[in-house]
Short mmCIF file of C-alpha atoms in Angstrom, two decimals:
data_model
loop_
_atom_site.label_atom_id
_atom_site.label_comp_id
_atom_site.label_asym_id
_atom_site.label_seq_id
_atom_site.Cartn_x
_atom_site.Cartn_y
_atom_site.Cartn_z
CA MET A 87 10.24 -9.63 3.82
CA VAL A 88 7.08 -8.45 6.23
CA SER A 89 3.72 -9.35 7.36
CA ASP A 90 1.24 -8.81 9.83
CA VAL A 91 2.38 -4.43 9.74
CA HIS A 92 -0.55 -3.50 11.51
CA GLY A 93 0.21 0.03 11.09
CA ASN A 94 4.01 0.46 11.56
CA ALA A 95 4.62 3.01 8.36
CA ARG A 96 7.91 4.25 10.15
CA ASP A 97 9.66 0.90 10.29
CA LEU A 98 8.11 -0.03 6.74
CA ALA A 99 9.84 2.78 5.23
CA VAL A 100 13.41 1.58 5.58
CA ALA A 101 12.30 -2.49 5.67
CA GLY A 102 13.36 -2.51 2.07
CA ASP A 103 16.92 -0.70 2.52
CA GLY A 104 19.60 -2.49 0.22
CA ALA A 105 16.77 -5.38 -0.49
CA ASP A 106 16.62 -5.94 -4.55
CA ALA A 107 12.86 -6.23 -3.48
CA LEU A 108 10.13 -5.79 -0.64
CA VAL A 109 7.79 -8.59 -0.21
CA CYS A 110 4.75 -7.86 2.00
CA LEU A 111 2.18 -10.43 3.30
CA GLY A 112 -0.61 -8.69 4.29
CA ASP A 113 -2.27 -7.29 7.38
CA LEU A 114 -1.58 -3.38 7.03
CA VAL A 115 -4.49 -2.20 9.00
CA LEU A 116 -4.19 -1.54 12.59
CA PHE A 117 -7.64 -2.32 13.68
CA LEU A 118 -6.56 -2.88 17.36
CA ASP A 119 -3.33 -3.47 19.18
CA TYR A 120 -3.12 -6.15 21.53
CA ALA A 121 0.31 -5.45 23.07
CA ASP A 122 -1.01 -1.75 23.24
CA HIS A 123 -4.31 -1.30 23.87
CA SER A 124 -4.45 2.78 23.11
CA ARG A 125 -3.55 1.93 19.40
CA GLY A 126 -5.74 1.32 16.23
CA ILE A 127 -9.01 1.94 14.63
CA PHE A 128 -10.82 0.85 17.75
CA PRO A 129 -9.64 3.08 20.40
CA ASP A 130 -9.74 5.55 18.68
CA LEU A 131 -13.49 5.50 18.00
CA PHE A 132 -14.22 4.45 21.60
CA GLY A 133 -11.38 5.05 23.84
CA ARG A 134 -8.99 2.60 26.08
CA GLU A 135 -11.30 0.86 28.48
CA ASN A 136 -13.72 -0.30 25.65
CA ALA A 137 -10.62 -1.86 23.86
CA ASP A 138 -9.02 -3.17 26.89
CA ARG A 139 -12.71 -5.31 27.68
CA LEU A 140 -13.20 -6.33 23.82
CA VAL A 141 -9.62 -7.83 23.83
CA GLU A 142 -10.43 -9.54 27.28
CA LEU A 143 -13.67 -11.09 25.86
CA ARG A 144 -11.81 -12.13 22.63
CA THR A 145 -8.78 -13.47 24.49
CA ALA A 146 -11.54 -15.42 26.42
CA ARG A 147 -12.90 -16.73 23.21
CA ARG A 148 -16.50 -15.54 24.13
CA PHE A 149 -16.83 -14.09 20.60
CA GLU A 150 -20.88 -13.61 20.75
CA GLU A 151 -20.17 -10.90 24.18
CA ALA A 152 -17.72 -9.25 21.74
CA ARG A 153 -19.81 -9.12 19.17
CA ALA A 154 -22.31 -7.51 21.31
CA LEU A 155 -20.43 -4.82 22.77
CA GLY A 156 -19.23 -3.94 19.52
CA ALA A 157 -23.01 -3.32 18.32
CA SER A 158 -23.51 -1.42 21.44
CA LEU A 159 -20.92 1.00 20.79
CA TRP A 160 -21.31 1.16 17.47
CA ALA A 161 -25.27 1.96 18.22
CA GLY A 162 -23.94 5.14 19.63
CA VAL A 163 -21.89 6.12 16.39
CA ASP A 164 -23.67 8.58 14.18
CA GLY A 165 -23.62 7.71 10.72
CA ASP A 166 -22.72 4.52 8.57
CA ARG A 167 -20.53 2.24 10.54
CA TYR A 168 -18.64 0.77 7.25
CA ALA A 169 -17.91 4.28 5.87
CA THR A 170 -16.72 5.24 9.01
CA ILE A 171 -14.53 2.02 9.09
CA GLU A 172 -13.61 2.90 5.95
CA LYS A 173 -12.40 6.68 6.32
CA ALA A 174 -10.03 5.25 8.87
CA VAL A 175 -8.39 2.55 6.69
CA ARG A 176 -8.38 4.76 3.64
CA LYS A 177 -5.86 7.08 6.04
CA GLN A 178 -3.93 4.42 7.19
CA TYR A 179 -3.13 2.76 3.44
CA ALA A 180 -2.18 6.32 2.61
CA GLU A 181 0.58 6.57 5.13
CA LEU A 182 1.42 2.45 4.59
CA PHE A 183 1.34 2.58 0.48
CA ALA A 184 3.34 5.43 0.77
CA ALA A 185 6.06 3.58 2.91
CA PHE A 186 6.51 0.61 0.03
CA PRO A 187 9.63 1.05 -2.05
CA ALA A 188 9.93 0.21 -5.54
CA PRO A 189 9.43 -2.87 -6.18
CA THR A 190 7.47 -4.07 -3.77
CA TYR A 191 5.09 -7.40 -4.33
CA ALA A 192 2.44 -7.39 -2.10
CA THR A 193 -0.76 -9.66 -1.14
CA TYR A 194 -3.81 -9.33 1.56
CA GLY A 195 -3.82 -10.49 5.04
CA ASN A 196 -7.28 -11.50 7.07
CA VAL A 197 -7.85 -7.88 8.17
CA ASP A 198 -7.31 -6.05 4.84
CA ILE A 199 -9.73 -4.78 2.44
CA PRO A 200 -9.06 -5.76 -1.00
CA SER A 201 -11.20 -3.39 -2.93
CA LEU A 202 -9.05 -0.15 -1.51
CA TRP A 203 -5.83 -1.93 -2.36
CA PRO A 204 -6.07 -0.20 -6.24
CA GLU A 205 -6.54 3.06 -4.76
CA PHE A 206 -3.49 3.26 -2.91
CA ALA A 207 -0.93 1.28 -4.74
CA ALA A 208 1.50 2.89 -6.92
CA PRO A 209 3.25 1.67 -10.31
CA GLY A 210 6.23 0.08 -8.03
CA THR A 211 3.98 -2.06 -6.03
CA THR A 212 2.56 -5.43 -7.58
CA VAL A 213 -0.47 -6.74 -5.73
CA LEU A 214 -1.21 -10.64 -6.45
CA ASP A 215 -3.15 -13.02 -4.73
CA GLY A 216 -3.48 -16.50 -6.42
CA GLU A 217 -0.78 -15.36 -9.03
CA ARG A 218 2.94 -15.94 -9.77
CA VAL A 219 5.72 -13.66 -10.40
CA GLU A 220 9.72 -13.95 -11.07
CA ILE A 221 11.99 -12.34 -8.55
CA GLY A 222 15.29 -12.25 -8.90
CA GLY A 223 15.30 -15.45 -10.70
CA ARG A 224 13.39 -17.46 -8.94
CA VAL A 225 9.20 -17.80 -9.06
CA PHE A 226 6.92 -16.79 -6.34
CA GLY A 227 3.63 -17.56 -5.57
CA PHE A 228 0.91 -15.18 -4.00
CA VAL A 229 -2.12 -16.38 -1.99
CA GLY A 230 -3.55 -13.83 0.32
CA GLY A 231 -6.29 -13.47 3.12
CA GLY A 232 -7.58 -15.68 5.50
CA LEU A 233 -10.06 -18.79 6.58
CA ARG A 234 -13.10 -18.16 8.06
CA THR A 235 -13.34 -17.41 11.96
CA PRO A 236 -15.41 -16.54 14.81
CA MET A 237 -13.63 -12.98 14.66
CA ARG A 238 -15.29 -12.37 11.07
CA THR A 239 -12.52 -10.09 9.94
CA PRO A 240 -12.53 -8.37 6.45
CA TYR A 241 -11.23 -10.75 4.31
CA GLU A 242 -11.86 -14.68 5.16
CA ILE A 243 -12.98 -16.98 2.27
CA SER A 244 -13.91 -20.55 2.48
CA ASP A 245 -11.79 -23.31 2.41
CA GLU A 246 -12.71 -24.09 -1.09
CA GLU A 247 -11.78 -20.43 -2.45
CA TYR A 248 -8.69 -20.31 -0.88
CA ALA A 249 -8.00 -24.35 -2.01
CA ALA A 250 -8.51 -23.03 -5.79
CA LYS A 251 -6.09 -19.73 -5.29
CA ILE A 252 -3.74 -22.58 -3.65
CA GLU A 253 -3.64 -24.65 -6.80
CA ALA A 254 -3.86 -21.62 -9.54
CA VAL A 255 -0.67 -21.01 -8.52
CA GLY A 256 0.88 -24.47 -8.57
CA GLU A 257 4.39 -25.06 -8.61
CA VAL A 258 6.70 -22.11 -7.37
CA ASP A 259 10.16 -21.63 -5.88
CA VAL A 260 8.67 -19.55 -3.10
CA LEU A 261 5.27 -19.95 -1.54
CA CYS A 262 3.97 -16.40 0.12
CA THR A 263 0.87 -16.55 1.99
CA HIS A 264 -0.76 -14.36 4.80
CA ILE A 265 -1.53 -17.66 7.01
CA PRO A 266 0.46 -20.99 7.62
CA PRO A 267 0.21 -24.28 6.75
CA GLU A 268 -2.19 -26.49 8.92
CA VAL A 269 0.66 -27.60 11.33
CA PRO A 270 -0.07 -26.81 15.06
CA GLU A 271 3.40 -25.71 16.21
CA LEU A 272 2.79 -22.90 13.12
CA VAL A 273 -0.42 -22.19 14.45
CA TYR A 274 -0.43 -21.92 17.70
CA ASP A 275 0.09 -18.25 19.24
CA THR A 276 1.92 -18.64 22.81
CA VAL A 277 0.68 -15.24 24.11
CA ALA A 278 -2.73 -15.58 22.60
CA ARG A 279 -2.77 -19.21 23.85
CA ARG A 280 -4.85 -20.13 20.85
CA PHE A 281 -4.60 -22.18 18.24
CA GLU A 282 -4.82 -19.83 14.95
CA ARG A 283 -6.63 -21.15 11.40
CA GLY A 284 -3.79 -22.25 9.10
CA SER A 285 -4.34 -23.98 5.90
CA ARG A 286 -4.83 -27.93 4.82
CA ALA A 287 -4.74 -27.05 0.93
CA LEU A 288 -1.26 -25.15 1.63
CA LEU A 289 -0.10 -27.58 3.80
CA ASP A 290 -1.00 -30.59 1.17
CA ALA A 291 0.46 -28.19 -1.75
CA ILE A 292 3.63 -28.07 0.20
CA ARG A 293 4.11 -31.86 0.19
CA ARG A 294 2.98 -31.95 -3.15
CA THR A 295 4.77 -29.45 -4.93
CA ARG A 296 7.99 -29.04 -2.56
CA PRO A 297 8.71 -25.47 -2.91
CA ARG A 298 12.17 -24.32 -1.61
CA TYR A 299 10.20 -21.86 0.77
CA SER A 300 6.95 -21.28 2.39
CA LEU A 301 7.06 -18.11 3.89
CA PHE A 302 3.95 -16.56 6.03
CA GLY A 303 2.65 -14.15 9.06
CA HIS A 304 -1.08 -14.10 10.46
CA VAL A 305 0.23 -15.84 13.92
CA HIS A 306 1.78 -13.14 15.73
CA GLN A 307 3.82 -15.42 18.74
CA PRO A 308 4.32 -18.55 17.20
CA LEU A 309 5.46 -22.26 18.88
CA ALA A 310 8.01 -22.50 16.54
CA PRO A 311 8.62 -20.07 14.08
CA ARG A 312 10.71 -21.86 11.51
CA MET A 313 10.22 -25.45 10.75
CA ARG A 314 10.70 -28.12 7.57
CA VAL A 315 8.06 -29.99 6.09
CA GLY A 316 9.80 -32.07 4.13
CA ALA A 317 12.03 -30.51 1.64
CA THR A 318 10.54 -27.09 2.25
CA GLU A 319 11.63 -24.63 5.04
CA CYS A 320 8.33 -23.50 6.39
CA VAL A 321 9.28 -19.47 8.02
CA ASN A 322 6.95 -17.12 9.73
CA VAL A 323 8.48 -13.83 8.75
CA GLY A 324 7.39 -12.46 12.03
CA HIS A 325 5.14 -9.76 13.42
CA PHE A 326 6.68 -6.52 11.76
CA ALA A 327 4.04 -4.34 13.71
CA SER A 328 6.05 -5.24 17.09
CA THR A 329 9.65 -5.99 15.75
CA GLY A 330 9.87 -3.35 12.69
CA ARG A 331 12.57 -5.93 11.11
CA PRO A 332 12.51 -7.59 8.01
CA TRP A 333 13.12 -11.37 7.41
CA VAL A 334 15.78 -11.41 4.53
CA LEU A 335 15.71 -14.23 1.93
CA GLU A 336 19.23 -14.68 -0.09
CA TRP A 337 20.29 -16.96 -2.80
#
């Protein structure tokens, strides 16, 4: 089980070794590494100094200034902005999807571009969003993407659309999402020093349907990586980009 891969194809290639299946909870793309500002699509295009500035503004929650910086930098780039980003994302996806073992079950993160996934997903990779699948005799439900934020990442959707996908999944043994349920200890990032967006609809579904596990990522350095909500074990499966270690689910 991995989440927040953010370009770590090397460790992804061995993450499923010895397992019956690999489950990936999204955020394959690396746009900007907040730990190493020299890595990612943004510094490749605009350099380390501008990446340092962007991280500084975003960390201070000065989002309008961050967008203004981005706009000024993109104004100096020849060609279409979105075509440039898509080309860079395609390059990353080609490497990352090639690293997935068979079978892999995956859903999208908030920085992913779902429309590109069919181009790269091999027959052994099953992509699910608002859907269920049986793995090893257990029913897994998958809900991808994130909720809307000032960051305006590519796959953010409305609370209503997200809740509809949670409802479509229904009762499962293992509920797999990119973002966590809206519990303060699970959504607070201790390094970024801010609350990320979690889902109230997901929390309500956990309390109502009582899955054995709720598994997610999104928050890279959570205040609490694991806690119980009623009968459900809620687990942040980790920031795979930095640790390179999968979380193992056994039964």
